[in-house]
CSV table of C-alpha atoms and ligand atoms in Angstrom, one decimal:
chain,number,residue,atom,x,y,z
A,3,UNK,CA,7.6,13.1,-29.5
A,4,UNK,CA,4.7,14.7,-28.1
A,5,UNK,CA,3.1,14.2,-24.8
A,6,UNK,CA,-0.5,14.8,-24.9
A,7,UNK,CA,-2.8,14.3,-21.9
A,8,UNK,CA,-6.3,15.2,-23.5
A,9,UNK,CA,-8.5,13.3,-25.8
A,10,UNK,CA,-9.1,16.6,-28.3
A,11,UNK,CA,-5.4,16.9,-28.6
A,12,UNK,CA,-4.5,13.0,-29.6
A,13,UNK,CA,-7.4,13.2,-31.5
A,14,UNK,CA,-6.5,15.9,-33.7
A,15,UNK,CA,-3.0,15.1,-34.4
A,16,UNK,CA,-4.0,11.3,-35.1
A,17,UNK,CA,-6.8,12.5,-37.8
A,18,UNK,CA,-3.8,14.2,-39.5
A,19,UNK,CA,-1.7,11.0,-39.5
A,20,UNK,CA,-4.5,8.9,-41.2
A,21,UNK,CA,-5.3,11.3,-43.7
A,22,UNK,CA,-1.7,11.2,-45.0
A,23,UNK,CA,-2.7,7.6,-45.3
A,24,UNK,CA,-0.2,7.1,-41.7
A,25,UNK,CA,-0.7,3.5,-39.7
A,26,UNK,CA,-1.1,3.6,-36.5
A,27,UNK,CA,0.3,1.5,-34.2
A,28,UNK,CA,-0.7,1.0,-30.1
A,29,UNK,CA,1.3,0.1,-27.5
A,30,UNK,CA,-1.0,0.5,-23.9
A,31,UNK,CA,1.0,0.5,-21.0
A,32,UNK,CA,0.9,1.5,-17.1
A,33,UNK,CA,4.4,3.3,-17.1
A,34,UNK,CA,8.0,2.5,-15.2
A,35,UNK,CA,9.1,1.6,-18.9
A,36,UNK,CA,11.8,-0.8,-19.1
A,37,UNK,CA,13.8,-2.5,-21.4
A,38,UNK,CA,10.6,-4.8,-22.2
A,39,UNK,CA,8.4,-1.9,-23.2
A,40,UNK,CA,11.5,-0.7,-24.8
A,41,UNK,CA,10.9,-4.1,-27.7
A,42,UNK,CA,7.5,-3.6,-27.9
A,43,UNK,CA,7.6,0.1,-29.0
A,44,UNK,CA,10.7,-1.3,-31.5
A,45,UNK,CA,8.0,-4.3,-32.7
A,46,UNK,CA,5.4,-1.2,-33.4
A,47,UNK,CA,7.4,0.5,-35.2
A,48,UNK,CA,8.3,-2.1,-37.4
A,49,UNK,CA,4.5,-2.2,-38.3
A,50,UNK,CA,3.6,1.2,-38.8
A,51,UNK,CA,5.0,4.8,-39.3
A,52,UNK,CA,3.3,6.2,-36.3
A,53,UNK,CA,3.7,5.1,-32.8
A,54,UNK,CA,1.2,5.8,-30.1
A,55,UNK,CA,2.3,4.4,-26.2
A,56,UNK,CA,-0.2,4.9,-23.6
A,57,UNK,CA,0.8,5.3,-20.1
A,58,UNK,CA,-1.9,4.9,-18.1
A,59,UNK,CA,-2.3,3.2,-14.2
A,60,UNK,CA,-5.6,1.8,-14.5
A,61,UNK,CA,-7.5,1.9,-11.3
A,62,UNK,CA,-10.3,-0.7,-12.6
A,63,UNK,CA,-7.7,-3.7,-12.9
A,64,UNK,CA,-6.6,-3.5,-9.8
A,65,UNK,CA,-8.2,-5.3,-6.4
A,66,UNK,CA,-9.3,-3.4,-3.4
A,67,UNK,CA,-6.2,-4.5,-1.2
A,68,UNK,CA,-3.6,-4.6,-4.8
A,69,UNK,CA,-0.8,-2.5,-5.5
A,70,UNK,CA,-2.5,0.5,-7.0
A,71,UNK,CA,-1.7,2.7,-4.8
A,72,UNK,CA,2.3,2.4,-4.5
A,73,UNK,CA,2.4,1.2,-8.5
A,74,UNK,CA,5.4,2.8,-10.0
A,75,UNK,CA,4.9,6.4,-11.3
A,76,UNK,CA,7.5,7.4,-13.1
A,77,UNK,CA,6.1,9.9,-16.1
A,78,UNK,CA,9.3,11.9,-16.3
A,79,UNK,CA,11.6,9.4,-16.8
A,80,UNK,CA,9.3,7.3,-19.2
A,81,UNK,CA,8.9,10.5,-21.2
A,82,UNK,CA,12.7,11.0,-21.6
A,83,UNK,CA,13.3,7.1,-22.4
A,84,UNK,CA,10.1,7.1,-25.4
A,85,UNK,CA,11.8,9.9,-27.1
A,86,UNK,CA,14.9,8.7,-26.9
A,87,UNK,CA,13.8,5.2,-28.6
A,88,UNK,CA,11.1,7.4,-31.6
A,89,UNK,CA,7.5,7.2,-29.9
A,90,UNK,CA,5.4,10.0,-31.9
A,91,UNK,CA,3.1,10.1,-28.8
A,92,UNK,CA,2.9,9.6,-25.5
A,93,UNK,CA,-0.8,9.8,-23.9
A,94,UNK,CA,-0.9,9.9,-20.6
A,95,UNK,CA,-4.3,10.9,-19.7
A,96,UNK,CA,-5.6,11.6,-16.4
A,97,UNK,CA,-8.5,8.9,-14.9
A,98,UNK,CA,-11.2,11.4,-15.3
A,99,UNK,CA,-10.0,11.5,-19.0
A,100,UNK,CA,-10.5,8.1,-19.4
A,101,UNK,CA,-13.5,7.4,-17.2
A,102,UNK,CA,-15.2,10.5,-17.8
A,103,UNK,CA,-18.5,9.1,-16.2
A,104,UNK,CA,-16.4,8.0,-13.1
A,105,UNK,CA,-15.4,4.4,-12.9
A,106,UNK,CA,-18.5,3.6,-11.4
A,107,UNK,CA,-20.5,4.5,-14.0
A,108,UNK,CA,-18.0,3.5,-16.6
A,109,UNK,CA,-19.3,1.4,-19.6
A,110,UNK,CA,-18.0,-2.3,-19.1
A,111,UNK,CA,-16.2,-4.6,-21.6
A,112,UNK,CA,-15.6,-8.3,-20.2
A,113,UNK,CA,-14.5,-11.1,-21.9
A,114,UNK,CA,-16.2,-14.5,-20.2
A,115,UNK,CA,-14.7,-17.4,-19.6
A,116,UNK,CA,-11.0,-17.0,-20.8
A,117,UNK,CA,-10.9,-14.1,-17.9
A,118,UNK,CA,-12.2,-16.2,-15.3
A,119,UNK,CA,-9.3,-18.6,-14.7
A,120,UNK,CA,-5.5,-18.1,-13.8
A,121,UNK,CA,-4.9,-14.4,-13.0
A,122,UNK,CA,-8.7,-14.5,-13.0
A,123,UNK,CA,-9.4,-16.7,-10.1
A,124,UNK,CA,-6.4,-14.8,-8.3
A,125,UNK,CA,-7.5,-11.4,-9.3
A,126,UNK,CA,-11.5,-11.3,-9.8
A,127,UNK,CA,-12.6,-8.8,-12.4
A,128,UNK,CA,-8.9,-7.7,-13.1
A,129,UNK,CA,-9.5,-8.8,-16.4
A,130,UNK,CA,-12.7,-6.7,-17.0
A,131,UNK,CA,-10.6,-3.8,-15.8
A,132,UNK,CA,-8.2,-4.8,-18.4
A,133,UNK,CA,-10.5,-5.0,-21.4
A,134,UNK,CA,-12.6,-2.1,-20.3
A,135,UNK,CA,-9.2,-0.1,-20.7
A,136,UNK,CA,-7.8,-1.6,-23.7
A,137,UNK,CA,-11.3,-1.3,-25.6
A,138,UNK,CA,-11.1,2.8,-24.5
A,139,UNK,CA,-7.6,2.9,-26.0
A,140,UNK,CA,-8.7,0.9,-29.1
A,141,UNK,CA,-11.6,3.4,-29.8
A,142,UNK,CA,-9.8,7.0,-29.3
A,143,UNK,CA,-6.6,5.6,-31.3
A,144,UNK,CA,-8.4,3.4,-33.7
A,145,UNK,CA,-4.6,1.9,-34.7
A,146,UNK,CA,-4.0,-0.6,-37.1
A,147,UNK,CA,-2.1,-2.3,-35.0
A,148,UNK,CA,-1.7,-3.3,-31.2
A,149,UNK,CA,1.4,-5.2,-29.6
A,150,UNK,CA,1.4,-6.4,-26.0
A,151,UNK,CA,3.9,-9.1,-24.5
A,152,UNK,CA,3.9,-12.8,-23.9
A,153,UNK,CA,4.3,-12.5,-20.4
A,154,UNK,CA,1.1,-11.5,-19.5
A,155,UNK,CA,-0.1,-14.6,-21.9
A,156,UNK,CA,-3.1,-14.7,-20.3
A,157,UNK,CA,-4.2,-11.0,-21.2
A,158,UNK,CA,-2.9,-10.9,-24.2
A,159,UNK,CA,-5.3,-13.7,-25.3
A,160,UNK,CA,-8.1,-11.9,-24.0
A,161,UNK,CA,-7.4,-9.3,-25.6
A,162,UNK,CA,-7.0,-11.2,-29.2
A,163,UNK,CA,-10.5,-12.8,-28.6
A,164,UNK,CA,-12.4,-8.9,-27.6
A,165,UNK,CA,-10.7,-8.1,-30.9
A,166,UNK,CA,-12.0,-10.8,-33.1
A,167,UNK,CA,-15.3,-11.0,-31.0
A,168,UNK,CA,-15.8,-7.6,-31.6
A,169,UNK,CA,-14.8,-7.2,-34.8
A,170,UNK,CA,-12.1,-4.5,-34.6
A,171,UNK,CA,-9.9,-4.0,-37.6
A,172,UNK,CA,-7.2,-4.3,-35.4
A,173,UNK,CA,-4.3,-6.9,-35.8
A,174,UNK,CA,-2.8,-7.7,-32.2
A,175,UNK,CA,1.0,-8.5,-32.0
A,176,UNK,CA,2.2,-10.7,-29.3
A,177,UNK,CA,5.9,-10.0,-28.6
A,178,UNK,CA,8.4,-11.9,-27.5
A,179,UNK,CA,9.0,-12.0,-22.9
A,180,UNK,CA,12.2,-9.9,-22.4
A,181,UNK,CA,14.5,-11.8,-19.8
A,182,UNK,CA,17.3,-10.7,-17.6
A,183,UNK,CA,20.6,-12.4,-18.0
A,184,UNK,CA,19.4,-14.7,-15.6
A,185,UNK,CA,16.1,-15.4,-17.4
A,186,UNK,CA,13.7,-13.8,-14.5
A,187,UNK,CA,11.5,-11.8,-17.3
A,188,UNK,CA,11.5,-7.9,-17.0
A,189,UNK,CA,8.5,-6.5,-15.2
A,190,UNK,CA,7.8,-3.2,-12.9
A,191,UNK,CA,7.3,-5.3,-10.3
A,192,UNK,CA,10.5,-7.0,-10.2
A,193,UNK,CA,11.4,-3.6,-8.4
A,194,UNK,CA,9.4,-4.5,-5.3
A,195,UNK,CA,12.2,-7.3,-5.0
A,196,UNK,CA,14.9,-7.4,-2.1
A,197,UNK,CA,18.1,-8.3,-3.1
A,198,UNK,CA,17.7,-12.2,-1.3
A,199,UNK,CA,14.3,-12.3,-3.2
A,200,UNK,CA,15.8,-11.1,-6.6
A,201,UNK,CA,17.9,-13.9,-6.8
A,202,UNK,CA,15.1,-16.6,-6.0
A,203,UNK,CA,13.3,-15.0,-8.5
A,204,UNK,CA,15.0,-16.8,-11.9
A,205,UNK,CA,13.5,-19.9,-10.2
A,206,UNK,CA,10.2,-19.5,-11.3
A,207,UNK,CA,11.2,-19.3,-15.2
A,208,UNK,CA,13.6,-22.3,-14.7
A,209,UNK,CA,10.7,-24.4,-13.2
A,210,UNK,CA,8.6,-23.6,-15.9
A,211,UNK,CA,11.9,-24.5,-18.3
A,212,UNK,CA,12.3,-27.9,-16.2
A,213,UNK,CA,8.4,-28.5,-17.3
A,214,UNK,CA,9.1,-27.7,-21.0
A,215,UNK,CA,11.9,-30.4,-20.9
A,216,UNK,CA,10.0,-33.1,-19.4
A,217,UNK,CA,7.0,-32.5,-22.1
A,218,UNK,CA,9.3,-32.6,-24.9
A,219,UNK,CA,10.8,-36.0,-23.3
A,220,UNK,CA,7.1,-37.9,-23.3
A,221,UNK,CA,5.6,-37.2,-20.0
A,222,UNK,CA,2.1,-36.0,-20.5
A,223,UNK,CA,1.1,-37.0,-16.6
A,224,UNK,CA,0.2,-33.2,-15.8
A,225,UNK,CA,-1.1,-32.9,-12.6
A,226,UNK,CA,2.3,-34.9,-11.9
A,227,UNK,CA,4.2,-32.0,-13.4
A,228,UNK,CA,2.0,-29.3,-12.3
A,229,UNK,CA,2.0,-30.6,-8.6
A,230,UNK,CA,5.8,-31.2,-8.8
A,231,UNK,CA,6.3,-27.5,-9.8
A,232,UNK,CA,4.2,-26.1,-7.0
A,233,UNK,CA,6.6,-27.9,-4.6
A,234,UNK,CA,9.4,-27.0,-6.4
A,235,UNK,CA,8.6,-23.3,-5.8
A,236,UNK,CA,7.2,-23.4,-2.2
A,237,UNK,CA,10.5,-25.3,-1.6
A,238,UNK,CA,12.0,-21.8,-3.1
A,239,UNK,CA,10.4,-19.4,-1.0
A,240,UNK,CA,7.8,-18.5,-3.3
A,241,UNK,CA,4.0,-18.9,-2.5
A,242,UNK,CA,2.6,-20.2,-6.2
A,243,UNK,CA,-1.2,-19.3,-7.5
A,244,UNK,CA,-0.8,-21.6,-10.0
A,245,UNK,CA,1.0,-23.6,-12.5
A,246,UNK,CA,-0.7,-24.6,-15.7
A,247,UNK,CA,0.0,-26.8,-18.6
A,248,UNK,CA,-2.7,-25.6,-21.2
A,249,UNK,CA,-3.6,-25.6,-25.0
A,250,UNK,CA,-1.1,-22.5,-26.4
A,251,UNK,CA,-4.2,-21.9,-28.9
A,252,UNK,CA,-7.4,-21.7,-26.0
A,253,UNK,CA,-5.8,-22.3,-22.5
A,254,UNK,CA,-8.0,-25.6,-22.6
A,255,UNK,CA,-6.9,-28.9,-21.5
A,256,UNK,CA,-4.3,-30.3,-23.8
A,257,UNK,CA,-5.5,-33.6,-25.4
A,258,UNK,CA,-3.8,-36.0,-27.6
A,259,UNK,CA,-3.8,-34.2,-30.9
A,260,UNK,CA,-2.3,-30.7,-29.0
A,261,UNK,CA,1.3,-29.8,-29.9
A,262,UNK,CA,1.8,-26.4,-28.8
A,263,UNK,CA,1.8,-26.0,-25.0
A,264,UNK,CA,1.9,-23.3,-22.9
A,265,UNK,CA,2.8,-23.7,-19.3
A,266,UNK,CA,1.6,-20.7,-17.3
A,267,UNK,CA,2.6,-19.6,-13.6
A,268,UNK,CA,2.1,-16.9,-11.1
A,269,UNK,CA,3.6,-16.8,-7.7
A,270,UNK,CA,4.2,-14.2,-4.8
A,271,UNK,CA,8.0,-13.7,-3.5
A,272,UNK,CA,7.6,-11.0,-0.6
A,273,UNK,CA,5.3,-8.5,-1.9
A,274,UNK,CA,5.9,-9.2,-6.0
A,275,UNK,CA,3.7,-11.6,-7.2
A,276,UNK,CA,5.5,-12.7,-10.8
A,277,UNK,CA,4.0,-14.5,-13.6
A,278,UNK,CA,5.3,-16.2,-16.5
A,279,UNK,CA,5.3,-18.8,-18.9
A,280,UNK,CA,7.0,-20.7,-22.1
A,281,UNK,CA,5.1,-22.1,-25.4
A,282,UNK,CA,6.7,-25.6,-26.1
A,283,UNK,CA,5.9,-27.0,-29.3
A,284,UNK,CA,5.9,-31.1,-28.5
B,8,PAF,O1,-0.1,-5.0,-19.4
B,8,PAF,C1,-0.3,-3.9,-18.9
B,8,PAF,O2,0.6,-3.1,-18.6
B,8,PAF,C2,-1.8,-3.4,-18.7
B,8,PAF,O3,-2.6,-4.5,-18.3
B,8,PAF,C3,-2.4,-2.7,-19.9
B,8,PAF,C4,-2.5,-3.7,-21.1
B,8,PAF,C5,-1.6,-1.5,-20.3
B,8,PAF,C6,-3.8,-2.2,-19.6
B,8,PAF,O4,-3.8,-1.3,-18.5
């Protein structure tokens, strides 16, 4: 595996790929790998013969008072872990690499609407930041492929609709949320998690199980089960953004014909803030 922190570099190496008639596959992330990053490398390589991760903390998706800062940096260790698994490449390019106009000047990509709400609301223009990065990593790759996890449902579903609204002859690959034994789903930030915390935390997946149950039972009242949730998790310890029953396909408003369901939810435990969700087919 190579680890390449300039543009020239990746370039080069990934005009020889395509010209032996190589795919290409993506898999942007912001580092601390675990055993969740670990599937979506595995998914990537099941679509193509080349394997590109990124590892990149993006300064533009984060908030003035967020966790940029103190964000697990742990290049050494991820670099050992993608060679073990078969990466070809690791870029991990510096922010002036990326934003080479500073971020202030930096060309925007935004994605209305489905980036206002949820993790939106919570986190204005973290979503911008998000497809301003992805849309960088989609032009100096050009893959064939891009795979991102359900857990951050939300983004990946931004991310589909810059795709198809732009046009990209990229297909996006959602894979499957890793889960603990316990079901809490793998994420950097679980390590922000004291002990007491960490075993509140499967609570917020099981809540959003106990939903899934009651909307394959019949009951469609959900503000009922939305409201019940909240209290559910405040009772827990946790302090909830939201909790969302939604259309799977758009994140709109279930009606009567819907039958896949997503129920979404992000909640702070101490200084983590977690988010999840399930698909329920009903
Ligand atoms: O999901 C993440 O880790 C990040 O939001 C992403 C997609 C790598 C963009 O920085």
């Amino acid at each position: 595996m190579q680890l390449i922190q300039g543009k020239q570099e990746l370039q080069a190496q990934l005009s020889e790929w395509r010209v032996a008639g190589e795919h290409i596959a993506l898999v942007p992330t912001m580092g601390n790998l675990h055993v969740g990053h670990v599937s979506l490398v595995d998914l990537a390589r099941e679509h193509a013969e080349r394997v590109v991760v990124t590892v990149f903390v993006n300064p533009t998706q984060f908030g003035e008072h967020e966790d940029f800062a103190g964000y697990p940096r742990t290049l050494e260790r991820d670099t050992r872990r993608l060679r073990q698994i078969g990466a070809d490449i690791l870029f991990a390019p510096e922010v002036d690499t990326v934003y080479p106009f500073g971020i202030e000047h930096a060309t925007l990509v935004s994605v209305p609407y489905l980036s206002e709400n949820f993790c939106g609301s919570i986190r204005p223009g973290h979503f911008d930041g998000v497809t301003t990065v992805v849309a960088r990593f989609f032009s100096l790759v050009q893959p064939a492929i891009a795979v991102f996890g359900q857990k951050d449902y939300q983004q990946q579903m931004i991310i589909r609709r810059m795709t198809e609204d732009l046009s990209l002859p990229i297909k996006i690959i959602t894979a499957p949320t890793v889960r603990e034994d316990d079901g809490l789903a793998m994420s950097s930030r679980n390590s922000y998690l004291s002990d007491e915390q960490r075993a509140v935390a499967p609570k917020l997946y099981e809540t959003l199980r106990a939903i899934g149950e009651q909307l394959q039972a019949g009951q469609r009242n959900y503000d009922d089960l939305e409201g019940d949730a909240h209290a559910a998790l405040e009772a827990a310890g946790f302090e909830p953004d939201y909790v969302a029953i939604r259309r799977a396909e758009d994140l709109s408003m279930p009606n009567r014909d819907c039958d896949e369901i997503v129920v979404l939810a992000a909640a702070t435990l101490g200084v983590a803030r977690l988010i999840d969700n399930i698909v329920v087919t009903i």
